[in-house]
Coordinates of C-alpha atoms in Angstrom, one line a residue:
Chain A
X3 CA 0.0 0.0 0.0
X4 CA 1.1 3.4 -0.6
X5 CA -0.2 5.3 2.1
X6 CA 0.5 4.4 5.3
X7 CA -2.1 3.9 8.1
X8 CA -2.4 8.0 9.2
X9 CA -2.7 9.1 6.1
X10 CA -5.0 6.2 5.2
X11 CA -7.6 7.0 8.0
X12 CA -7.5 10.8 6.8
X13 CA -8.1 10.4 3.2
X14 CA -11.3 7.6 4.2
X15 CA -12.3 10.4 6.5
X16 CA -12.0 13.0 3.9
X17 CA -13.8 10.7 1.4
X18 CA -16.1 9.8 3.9
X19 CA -17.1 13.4 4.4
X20 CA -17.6 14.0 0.9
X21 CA -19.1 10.5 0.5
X22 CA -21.7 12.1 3.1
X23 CA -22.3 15.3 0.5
X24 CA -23.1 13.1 -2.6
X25 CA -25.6 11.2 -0.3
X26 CA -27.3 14.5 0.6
X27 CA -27.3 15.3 -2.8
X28 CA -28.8 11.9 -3.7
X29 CA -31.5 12.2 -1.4
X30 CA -32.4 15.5 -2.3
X31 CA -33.3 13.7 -6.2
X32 CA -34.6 10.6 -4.5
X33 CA -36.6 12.0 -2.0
X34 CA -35.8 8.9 -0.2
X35 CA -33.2 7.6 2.6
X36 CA -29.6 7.0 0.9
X37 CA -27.2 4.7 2.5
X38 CA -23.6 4.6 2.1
X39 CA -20.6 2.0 2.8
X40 CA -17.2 3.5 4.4
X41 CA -15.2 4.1 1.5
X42 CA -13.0 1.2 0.8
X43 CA -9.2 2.4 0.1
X44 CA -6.5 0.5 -1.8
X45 CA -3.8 0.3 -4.6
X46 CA -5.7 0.0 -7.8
X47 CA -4.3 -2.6 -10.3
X48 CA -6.1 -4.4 -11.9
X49 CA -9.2 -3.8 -10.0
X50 CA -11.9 -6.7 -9.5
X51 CA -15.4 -6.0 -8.7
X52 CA -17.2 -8.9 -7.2
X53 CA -19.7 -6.9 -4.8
X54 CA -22.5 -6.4 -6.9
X55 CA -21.8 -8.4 -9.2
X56 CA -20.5 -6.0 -12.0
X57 CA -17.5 -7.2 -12.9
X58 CA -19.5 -8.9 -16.1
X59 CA -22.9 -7.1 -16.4
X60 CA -23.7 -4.4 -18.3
X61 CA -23.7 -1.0 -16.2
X62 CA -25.0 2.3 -17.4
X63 CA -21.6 4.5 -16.2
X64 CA -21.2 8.2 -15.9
X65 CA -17.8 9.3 -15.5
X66 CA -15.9 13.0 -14.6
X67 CA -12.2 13.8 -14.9
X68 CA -11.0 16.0 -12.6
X69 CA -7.4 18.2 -13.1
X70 CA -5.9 20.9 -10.9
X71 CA -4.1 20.1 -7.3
X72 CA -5.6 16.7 -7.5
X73 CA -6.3 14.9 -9.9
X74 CA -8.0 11.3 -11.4
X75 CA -11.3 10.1 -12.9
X76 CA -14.2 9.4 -10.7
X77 CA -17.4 6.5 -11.8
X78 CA -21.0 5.9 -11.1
X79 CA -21.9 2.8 -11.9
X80 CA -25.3 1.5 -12.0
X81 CA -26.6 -1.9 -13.4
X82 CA -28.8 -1.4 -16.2
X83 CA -32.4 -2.4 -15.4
X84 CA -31.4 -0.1 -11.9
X85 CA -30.6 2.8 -14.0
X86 CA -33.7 2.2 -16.1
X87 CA -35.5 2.5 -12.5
X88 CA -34.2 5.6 -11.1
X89 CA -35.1 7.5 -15.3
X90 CA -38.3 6.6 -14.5
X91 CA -38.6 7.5 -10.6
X92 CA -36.7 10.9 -11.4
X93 CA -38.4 11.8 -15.0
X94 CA -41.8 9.9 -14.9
X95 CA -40.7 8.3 -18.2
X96 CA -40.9 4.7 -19.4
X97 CA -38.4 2.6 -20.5
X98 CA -40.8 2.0 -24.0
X99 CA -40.9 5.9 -24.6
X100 CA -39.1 7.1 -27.3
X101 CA -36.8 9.1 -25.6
X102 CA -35.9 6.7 -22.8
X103 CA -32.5 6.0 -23.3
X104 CA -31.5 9.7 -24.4
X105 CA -32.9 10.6 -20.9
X106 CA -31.2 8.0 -19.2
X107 CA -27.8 8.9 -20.8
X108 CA -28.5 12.8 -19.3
X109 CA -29.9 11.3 -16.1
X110 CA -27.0 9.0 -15.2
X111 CA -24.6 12.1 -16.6
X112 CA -26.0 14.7 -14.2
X113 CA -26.3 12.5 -10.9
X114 CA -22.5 11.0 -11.7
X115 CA -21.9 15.1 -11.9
X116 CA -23.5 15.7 -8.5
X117 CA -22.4 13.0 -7.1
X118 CA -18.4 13.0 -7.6
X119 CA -18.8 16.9 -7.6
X120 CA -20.0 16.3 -4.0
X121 CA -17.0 14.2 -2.8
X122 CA -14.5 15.4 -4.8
X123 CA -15.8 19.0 -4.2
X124 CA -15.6 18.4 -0.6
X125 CA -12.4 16.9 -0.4
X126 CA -11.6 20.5 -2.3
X127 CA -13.2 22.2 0.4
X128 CA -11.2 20.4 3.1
X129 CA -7.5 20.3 1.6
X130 CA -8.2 24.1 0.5
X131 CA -7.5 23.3 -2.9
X132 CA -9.0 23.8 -6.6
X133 CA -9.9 21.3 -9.1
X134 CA -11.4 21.4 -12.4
X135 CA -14.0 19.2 -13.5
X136 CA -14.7 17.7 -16.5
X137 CA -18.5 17.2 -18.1
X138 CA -19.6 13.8 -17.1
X139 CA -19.6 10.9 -20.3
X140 CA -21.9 8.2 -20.2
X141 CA -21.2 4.6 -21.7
X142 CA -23.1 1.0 -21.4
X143 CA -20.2 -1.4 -20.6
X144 CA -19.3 -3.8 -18.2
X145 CA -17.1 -2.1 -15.5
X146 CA -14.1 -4.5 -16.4
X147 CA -14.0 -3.1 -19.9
X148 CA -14.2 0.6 -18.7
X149 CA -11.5 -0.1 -16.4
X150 CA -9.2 -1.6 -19.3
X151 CA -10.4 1.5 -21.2
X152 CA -9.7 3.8 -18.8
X153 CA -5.9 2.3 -18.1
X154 CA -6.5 1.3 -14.2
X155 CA -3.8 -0.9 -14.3
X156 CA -1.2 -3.0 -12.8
X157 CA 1.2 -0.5 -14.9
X158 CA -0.4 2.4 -14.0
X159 CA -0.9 2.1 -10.1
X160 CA -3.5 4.2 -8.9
X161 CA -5.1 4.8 -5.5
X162 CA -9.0 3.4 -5.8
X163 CA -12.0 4.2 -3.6
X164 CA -15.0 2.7 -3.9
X165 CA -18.2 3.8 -2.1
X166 CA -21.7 2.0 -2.7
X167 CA -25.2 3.3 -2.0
X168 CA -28.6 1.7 -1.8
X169 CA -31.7 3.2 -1.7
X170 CA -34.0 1.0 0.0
X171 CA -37.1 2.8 -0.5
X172 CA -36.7 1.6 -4.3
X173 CA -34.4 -1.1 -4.1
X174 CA -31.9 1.0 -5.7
X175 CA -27.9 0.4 -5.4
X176 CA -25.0 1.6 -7.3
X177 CA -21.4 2.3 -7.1
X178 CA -19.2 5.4 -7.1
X179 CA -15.0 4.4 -7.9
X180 CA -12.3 7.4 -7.4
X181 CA -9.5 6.7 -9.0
X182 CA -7.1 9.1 -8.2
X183 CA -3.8 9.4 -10.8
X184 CA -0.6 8.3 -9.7
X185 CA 0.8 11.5 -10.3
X186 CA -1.3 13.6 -8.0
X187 CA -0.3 11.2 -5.0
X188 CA 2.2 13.4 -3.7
X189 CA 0.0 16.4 -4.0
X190 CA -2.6 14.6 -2.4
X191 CA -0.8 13.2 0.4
X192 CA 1.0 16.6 1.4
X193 CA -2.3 18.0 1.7
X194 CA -3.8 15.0 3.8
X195 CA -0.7 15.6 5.8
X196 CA -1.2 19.5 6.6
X197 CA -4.3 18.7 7.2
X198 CA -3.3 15.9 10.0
X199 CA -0.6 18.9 11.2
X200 CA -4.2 21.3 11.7
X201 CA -5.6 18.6 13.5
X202 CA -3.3 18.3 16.4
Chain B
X235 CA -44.6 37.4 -17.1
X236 CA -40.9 37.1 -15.7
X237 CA -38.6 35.0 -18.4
X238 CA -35.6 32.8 -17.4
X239 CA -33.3 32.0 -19.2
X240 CA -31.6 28.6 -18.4
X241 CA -28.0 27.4 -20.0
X242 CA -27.2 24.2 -19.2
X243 CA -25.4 21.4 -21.4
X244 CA -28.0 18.8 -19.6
X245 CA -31.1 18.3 -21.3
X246 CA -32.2 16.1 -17.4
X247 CA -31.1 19.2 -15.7
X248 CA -32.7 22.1 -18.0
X249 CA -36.1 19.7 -17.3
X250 CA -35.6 19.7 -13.7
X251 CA -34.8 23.1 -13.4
X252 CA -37.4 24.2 -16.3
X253 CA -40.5 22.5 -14.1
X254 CA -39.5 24.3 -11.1
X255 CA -39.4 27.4 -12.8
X256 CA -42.5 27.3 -15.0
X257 CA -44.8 25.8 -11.6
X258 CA -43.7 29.1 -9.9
X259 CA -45.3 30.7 -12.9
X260 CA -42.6 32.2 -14.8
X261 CA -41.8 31.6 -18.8
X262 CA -38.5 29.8 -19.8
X263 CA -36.4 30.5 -22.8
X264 CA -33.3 27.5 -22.4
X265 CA -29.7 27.4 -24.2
X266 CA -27.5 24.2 -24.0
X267 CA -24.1 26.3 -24.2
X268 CA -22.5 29.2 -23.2
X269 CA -21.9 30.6 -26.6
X270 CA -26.2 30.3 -27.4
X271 CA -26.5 31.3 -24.3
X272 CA -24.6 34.6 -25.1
X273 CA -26.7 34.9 -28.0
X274 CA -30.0 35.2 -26.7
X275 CA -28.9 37.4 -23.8
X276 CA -28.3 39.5 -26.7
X277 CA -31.2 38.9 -28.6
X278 CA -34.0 38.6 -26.2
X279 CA -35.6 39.7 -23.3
X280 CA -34.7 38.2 -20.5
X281 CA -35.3 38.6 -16.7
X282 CA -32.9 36.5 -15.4
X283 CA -30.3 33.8 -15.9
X284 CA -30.0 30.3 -14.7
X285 CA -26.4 29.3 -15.5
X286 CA -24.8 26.2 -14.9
X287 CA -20.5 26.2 -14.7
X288 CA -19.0 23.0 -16.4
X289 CA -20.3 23.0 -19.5
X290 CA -18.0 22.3 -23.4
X291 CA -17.2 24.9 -25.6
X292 CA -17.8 28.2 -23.5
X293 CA -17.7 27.6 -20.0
X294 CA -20.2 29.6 -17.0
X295 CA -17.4 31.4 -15.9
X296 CA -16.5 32.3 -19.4
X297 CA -19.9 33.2 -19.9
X298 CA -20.0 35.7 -16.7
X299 CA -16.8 37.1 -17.6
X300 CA -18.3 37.9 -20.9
X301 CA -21.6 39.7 -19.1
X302 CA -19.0 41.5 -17.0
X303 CA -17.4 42.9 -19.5
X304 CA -20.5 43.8 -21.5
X305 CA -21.5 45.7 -18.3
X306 CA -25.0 43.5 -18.4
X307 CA -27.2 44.3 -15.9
X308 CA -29.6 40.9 -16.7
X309 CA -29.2 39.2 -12.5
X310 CA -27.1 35.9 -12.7
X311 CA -27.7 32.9 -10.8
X312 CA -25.1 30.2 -10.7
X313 CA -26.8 26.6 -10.8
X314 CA -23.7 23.8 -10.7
X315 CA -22.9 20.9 -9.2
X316 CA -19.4 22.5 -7.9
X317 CA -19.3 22.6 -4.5
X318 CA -16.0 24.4 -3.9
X319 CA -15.6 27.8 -2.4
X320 CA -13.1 28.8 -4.6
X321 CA -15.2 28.2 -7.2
X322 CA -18.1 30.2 -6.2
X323 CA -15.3 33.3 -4.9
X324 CA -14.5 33.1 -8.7
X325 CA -18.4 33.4 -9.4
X326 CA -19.1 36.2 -7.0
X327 CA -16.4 38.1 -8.1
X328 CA -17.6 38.0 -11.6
X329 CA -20.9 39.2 -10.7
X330 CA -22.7 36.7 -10.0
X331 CA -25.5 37.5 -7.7
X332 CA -26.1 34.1 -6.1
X333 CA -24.9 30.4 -6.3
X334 CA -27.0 27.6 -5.7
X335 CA -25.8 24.0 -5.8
X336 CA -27.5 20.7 -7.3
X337 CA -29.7 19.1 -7.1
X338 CA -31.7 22.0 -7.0
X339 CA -34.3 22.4 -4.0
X340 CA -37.4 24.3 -5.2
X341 CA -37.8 26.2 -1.8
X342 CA -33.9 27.6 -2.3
X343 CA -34.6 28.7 -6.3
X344 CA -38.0 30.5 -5.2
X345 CA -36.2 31.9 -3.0
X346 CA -33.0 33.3 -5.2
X347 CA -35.3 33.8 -8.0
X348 CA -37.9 36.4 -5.7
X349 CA -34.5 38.0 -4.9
X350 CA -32.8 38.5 -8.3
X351 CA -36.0 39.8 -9.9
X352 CA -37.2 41.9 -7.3
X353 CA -40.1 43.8 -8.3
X354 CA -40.9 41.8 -11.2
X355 CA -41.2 38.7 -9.0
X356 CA -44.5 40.2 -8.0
X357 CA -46.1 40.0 -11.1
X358 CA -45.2 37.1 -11.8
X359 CA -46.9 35.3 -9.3
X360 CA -49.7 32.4 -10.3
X361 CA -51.4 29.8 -7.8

């Protein structure tokens, strides 16, 4: 691991806070009660995802790049029939409508946008430091072809967290990855330890 | 009747925002970029703006820089998904008269909306 066990419990902290942010946020859409695992922190190469079961499906995936004192690409993933669920809770659409999918794309766009704007944002917030965002870009794969795609690889070693939420109410779950870039580490660590430094 | 103008790349987000706007009873003119954005600012009449920040080809902060320097007088809400203070410093700076972060709450754009139109909020009122 490339953190070591300080700097580990302040970035899960700092991810948790922000984790904490995007659940707000998803609330606020839902109108129902989010939940939210303790972000889950490690080395990311060759990442598998067994949890729920998307390492093979097909997931409908928005995903941000973000640049500046930080910086990496963020995911939400949600399986497909899920996704399909949450167009039609947030728009009133149905999936036989002609404009299903187009509104699906944008849906699953804007919440991956409020959501890793909400963690990431608030990391920001925390570290004191600025970070541009990318629009979010949608694409139906299965999450092992999107990391292949997106290089997360035993080559390019990258730090991964990985946050799920469900949303009981409508049986709702999905998945948010950071992936922060290999470069930014040192960046990302200096600021985790100043902040530590406040702390005491 | 009051008209908004909303510029935002999302087609989801300019419906979410464009039902909260038109149930409080004011008429919605929408752009999906900056640059059209800029256009009908110039070309129409419009009340007040809705503007969201990361958006491709012209930006929201290249948009208010723009309004700055064109000495606009149209109010400027921010609507984005960026949550970071230095972000909305940039945005106040440039003119912005309020910032209000997504998802947006219908209470909290009522709210900024009465504000940034002031007396022509009145009118525009329908139950």
């Amino acid at each position: 691991m490339l953190l070591n066990i300080e700097q580990q419990k302040q970035l899960r902290q700092l991810l948790n806070a922000g984790a904490k942010v995007a659940g707000e946020s998803l609330k606020t859409m839902l109108d129902s009660n989010v939940s939210l695992s303790i972000p889950v922190i490690s080395a990311a190469s060759s990442p598998t995802d067994n949890t729920l079961g998307l390492e093979k499906a097909l997931a409908d995936i928005g995903m941000l790049y973000f640049s500046g004192d930080i910086s990496g690409r963020a995911f939400l993933l949600i399986l497909q029939d899920k996704a399909d669920e949450m167009t039609t809770l947030l728009t009133g659409e149905a999936p036989d409508d002609a404009q299903f999918h187009e509104t699906k794309k944008a849906m699953v766009s804007e919440v991956a946008n409020i959501i890793v704007n909400g963690i990431i944002g608030s990391m920001s917030n925390q570290l004191q430091k600025n970070i541009d965002f990318s629009p979010p870009h949608f694409s139906s794969e299965s999450p092992e072809v999107v990391y292949q795609q997106q290089g997360i690889s035993a080559e390019e070693l990258a730090l991964l967290a990985n946050i799920e939420f469900n949303v009981e109410e409508h049986n709702l779950e999905g998945k948010i990855i950071v992936v922060f870039d290999h470069q930014s580490f040192k960046s990302l660590m200096d600021a985790v330890d100043e902040l530590s430094l406040e702390m005491i | 009747m009051s008209r908004i103008l909303i510029i935002d790349d999302s087609s989801f987000q300019r419906g979410m925002v464009r039902r909260i706007v038109q149930e409080s009873g004011y008429e919605t003119i929408e752009a999906s970029n900056g640059k059209d954005g800029l256009a009908m600012i110039d070309s129409e009449d419009i009340d007040c703006i809705l503007l969201d920040l990361v958006m491709p080809e012209m930006t929201g902060v290249e948009v208010l820089e723009q309004l700055q320097a064109q000495h606009c007088s149209v109010p400027v809400i921010v609507v984005s998904a960026d949550i970071q203070e230095s972000t909305h410093d940039i945005c106040r700076q440039l003119g912005a008269l309020s910032i209000i972060n997504k998802p947006v709450k219908k209470n909290e754009l009522n709210t900024v909306l009465t504000e940034a139109l002031g007396d022509k909020a009145e009118v525009s009122d329908v139950t």
